[in-house]
């Protein structure tokens, strides 16, 4: 469960699975599931939506997110192609011109774990 902070409702442009990174989409208050480090990270959804209607997005504070890779805790996280988070490693993303970091993972876990992240999106531009 998220610790209350800034949670905003957006129109979903497609299916967004629960506990995934959400990206800004074209239009007013439109969001989609993130598809990689180039996705303009907005926050994390708890419930998701399969009906393409509306979705609540945790835009700051702490929220549960699905790990797409293994974390030891304390790493910065970026979205993968499925909207899960993977650890940020500069060498892995050396070829990417823009990297959207979602926040810092607060606990250890393997891929598939639902763990807490401190949602603090920022952009790295090379």
mmCIF file of C-alpha atoms in Angstrom:
data_model
loop_
_atom_site.group_PDB
_atom_site.id
_atom_site.type_symbol
_atom_site.label_atom_id
_atom_site.label_comp_id
_atom_site.label_asym_id
_atom_site.label_seq_id
_atom_site.Cartn_x
_atom_site.Cartn_y
_atom_site.Cartn_z
ATOM 1 C CA UNK A 1 0.000 0.000 0.000
ATOM 2 C CA UNK A 2 1.262 3.460 -0.859
ATOM 3 C CA UNK A 3 2.022 5.942 1.858
ATOM 4 C CA UNK A 4 -0.213 8.900 0.982
ATOM 5 C CA UNK A 5 1.525 11.549 -1.033
ATOM 6 C CA UNK A 6 0.674 12.899 -4.440
ATOM 7 C CA UNK A 7 -1.705 10.440 -6.099
ATOM 8 C CA UNK A 8 -3.402 11.646 -9.256
ATOM 9 C CA UNK A 9 -5.956 10.056 -11.554
ATOM 10 C CA UNK A 10 -5.149 9.793 -15.276
ATOM 11 C CA UNK A 11 -6.897 8.503 -18.386
ATOM 12 C CA UNK A 12 -5.185 5.279 -19.493
ATOM 13 C CA UNK A 13 -4.378 4.970 -23.191
ATOM 14 C CA UNK A 14 -4.129 1.181 -22.923
ATOM 15 C CA UNK A 15 -3.807 -1.651 -20.434
ATOM 16 C CA UNK A 16 -1.661 -0.833 -17.401
ATOM 17 C CA UNK A 17 -0.840 -3.745 -15.123
ATOM 18 C CA UNK A 18 -0.795 -3.333 -11.326
ATOM 19 C CA UNK A 19 2.432 -2.206 -9.640
ATOM 20 C CA UNK A 20 3.995 -0.929 -12.862
ATOM 21 C CA UNK A 21 5.755 2.248 -13.893
ATOM 22 C CA UNK A 22 3.471 4.684 -15.663
ATOM 23 C CA UNK A 23 4.588 7.183 -18.304
ATOM 24 C CA UNK A 24 3.143 10.459 -19.522
ATOM 25 C CA UNK A 25 1.249 9.992 -22.785
ATOM 26 C CA UNK A 26 0.029 12.455 -25.396
ATOM 27 C CA UNK A 27 -2.968 14.521 -24.226
ATOM 28 C CA UNK A 28 -4.222 16.106 -21.022
ATOM 29 C CA UNK A 29 -3.746 13.825 -18.016
ATOM 30 C CA UNK A 30 -3.096 10.790 -20.213
ATOM 31 C CA UNK A 31 -0.884 7.893 -19.090
ATOM 32 C CA UNK A 32 0.407 4.580 -20.414
ATOM 33 C CA UNK A 33 2.500 1.730 -19.079
ATOM 34 C CA UNK A 34 6.223 2.525 -19.388
ATOM 35 C CA UNK A 35 8.088 0.576 -22.067
ATOM 36 C CA UNK A 36 11.725 1.308 -21.208
ATOM 37 C CA UNK A 37 14.160 3.981 -20.062
ATOM 38 C CA UNK A 38 13.024 6.410 -22.776
ATOM 39 C CA UNK A 39 9.461 6.421 -21.356
ATOM 40 C CA UNK A 40 8.712 9.724 -19.618
ATOM 41 C CA UNK A 41 8.268 8.277 -16.100
ATOM 42 C CA UNK A 42 5.357 9.719 -14.169
ATOM 43 C CA UNK A 43 5.017 7.368 -11.204
ATOM 44 C CA UNK A 44 3.721 3.933 -10.228
ATOM 45 C CA UNK A 45 0.232 2.467 -10.291
ATOM 46 C CA UNK A 46 -1.058 0.163 -7.581
ATOM 47 C CA UNK A 47 -4.252 -1.185 -9.125
ATOM 48 C CA UNK A 48 -3.651 -0.847 -12.848
ATOM 49 C CA UNK A 49 -6.456 -0.984 -15.383
ATOM 50 C CA UNK A 50 -7.395 -3.462 -18.069
ATOM 51 C CA UNK A 51 -10.342 -1.491 -19.383
ATOM 52 C CA UNK A 52 -8.425 1.506 -20.784
ATOM 53 C CA UNK A 53 -10.377 3.946 -18.624
ATOM 54 C CA UNK A 54 -8.765 5.614 -15.580
ATOM 55 C CA UNK A 55 -5.821 4.814 -13.341
ATOM 56 C CA UNK A 56 -4.476 6.265 -10.082
ATOM 57 C CA UNK A 57 -0.757 7.045 -10.222
ATOM 58 C CA UNK A 58 1.446 7.466 -7.129
ATOM 59 C CA UNK A 59 3.669 10.361 -8.206
ATOM 60 C CA UNK A 60 5.801 10.683 -5.085
ATOM 61 C CA UNK A 61 6.302 9.017 -1.699
ATOM 62 C CA UNK A 62 6.529 5.230 -1.345
ATOM 63 C CA UNK A 63 4.647 2.723 -3.510
ATOM 64 C CA UNK A 64 4.786 -0.995 -4.352
ATOM 65 C CA UNK A 65 6.284 -1.850 -7.732
ATOM 66 C CA UNK A 66 7.100 -5.100 -9.527
ATOM 67 C CA UNK A 67 10.805 -5.873 -9.889
ATOM 68 C CA UNK A 68 11.920 -6.877 -13.368
ATOM 69 C CA UNK A 69 15.420 -7.659 -12.117
ATOM 70 C CA UNK A 70 17.237 -8.497 -8.899
ATOM 71 C CA UNK A 71 17.720 -5.746 -6.296
ATOM 72 C CA UNK A 72 19.797 -5.697 -3.115
ATOM 73 C CA UNK A 73 18.013 -2.556 -1.869
ATOM 74 C CA UNK A 74 19.020 1.081 -2.197
ATOM 75 C CA UNK A 75 19.551 1.087 -5.966
ATOM 76 C CA UNK A 76 18.108 3.611 -8.372
ATOM 77 C CA UNK A 77 15.499 1.987 -10.620
ATOM 78 C CA UNK A 78 14.483 2.465 -14.250
ATOM 79 C CA UNK A 79 11.560 0.954 -16.187
ATOM 80 C CA UNK A 80 12.016 -2.094 -18.391
ATOM 81 C CA UNK A 81 9.992 -2.977 -21.498
ATOM 82 C CA UNK A 82 7.138 -4.368 -19.353
ATOM 83 C CA UNK A 83 6.888 -1.390 -16.953
ATOM 84 C CA UNK A 84 8.644 -3.264 -14.147
ATOM 85 C CA UNK A 85 11.750 -1.751 -12.557
ATOM 86 C CA UNK A 86 15.338 -2.874 -13.060
ATOM 87 C CA UNK A 87 18.456 -1.525 -11.356
ATOM 88 C CA UNK A 88 20.070 1.474 -13.024
ATOM 89 C CA UNK A 89 23.632 0.757 -14.118
ATOM 90 C CA UNK A 90 25.382 3.371 -16.255
ATOM 91 C CA UNK A 91 27.231 0.713 -18.256
ATOM 92 C CA UNK A 92 24.024 -1.110 -19.181
ATOM 93 C CA UNK A 93 22.428 2.061 -20.518
ATOM 94 C CA UNK A 94 25.576 3.614 -22.067
ATOM 95 C CA UNK A 95 23.961 3.818 -25.526
ATOM 96 C CA UNK A 96 20.742 5.501 -24.328
ATOM 97 C CA UNK A 97 20.604 9.279 -24.874
ATOM 98 C CA UNK A 98 17.789 9.781 -22.356
ATOM 99 C CA UNK A 99 17.224 7.744 -19.194
ATOM 100 C CA UNK A 100 14.144 8.176 -17.017
ATOM 101 C CA UNK A 101 14.855 7.110 -13.449
ATOM 102 C CA UNK A 102 11.754 6.236 -11.424
ATOM 103 C CA UNK A 103 13.169 6.316 -7.895
ATOM 104 C CA UNK A 104 15.121 4.364 -5.309
ATOM 105 C CA UNK A 105 14.177 0.799 -4.360
ATOM 106 C CA UNK A 106 14.000 0.361 -0.589
ATOM 107 C CA UNK A 107 14.315 -3.408 -0.253
ATOM 108 C CA UNK A 108 15.949 -6.484 -1.710
ATOM 109 C CA UNK A 109 14.115 -8.866 -4.011
ATOM 110 C CA UNK A 110 14.342 -11.009 -7.113
ATOM 111 C CA UNK A 111 12.574 -10.419 -10.426
ATOM 112 C CA UNK A 112 8.826 -10.789 -9.878
ATOM 113 C CA UNK A 113 8.933 -9.438 -6.308
ATOM 114 C CA UNK A 114 6.563 -6.634 -5.391
ATOM 115 C CA UNK A 115 8.739 -4.268 -3.360
ATOM 116 C CA UNK A 116 8.687 -0.683 -2.189
ATOM 117 C CA UNK A 117 10.158 2.172 -4.180
ATOM 118 C CA UNK A 118 10.525 5.799 -3.143
ATOM 119 C CA UNK A 119 9.036 7.438 -6.230
ATOM 120 C CA UNK A 120 11.283 10.374 -7.189
ATOM 121 C CA UNK A 121 11.331 10.546 -11.001
ATOM 122 C CA UNK A 122 14.180 12.371 -12.698
ATOM 123 C CA UNK A 123 15.777 12.490 -16.126
ATOM 124 C CA UNK A 124 19.366 11.832 -17.193
ATOM 125 C CA UNK A 125 20.251 13.423 -20.545
ATOM 126 C CA UNK A 126 23.602 12.701 -22.182
#
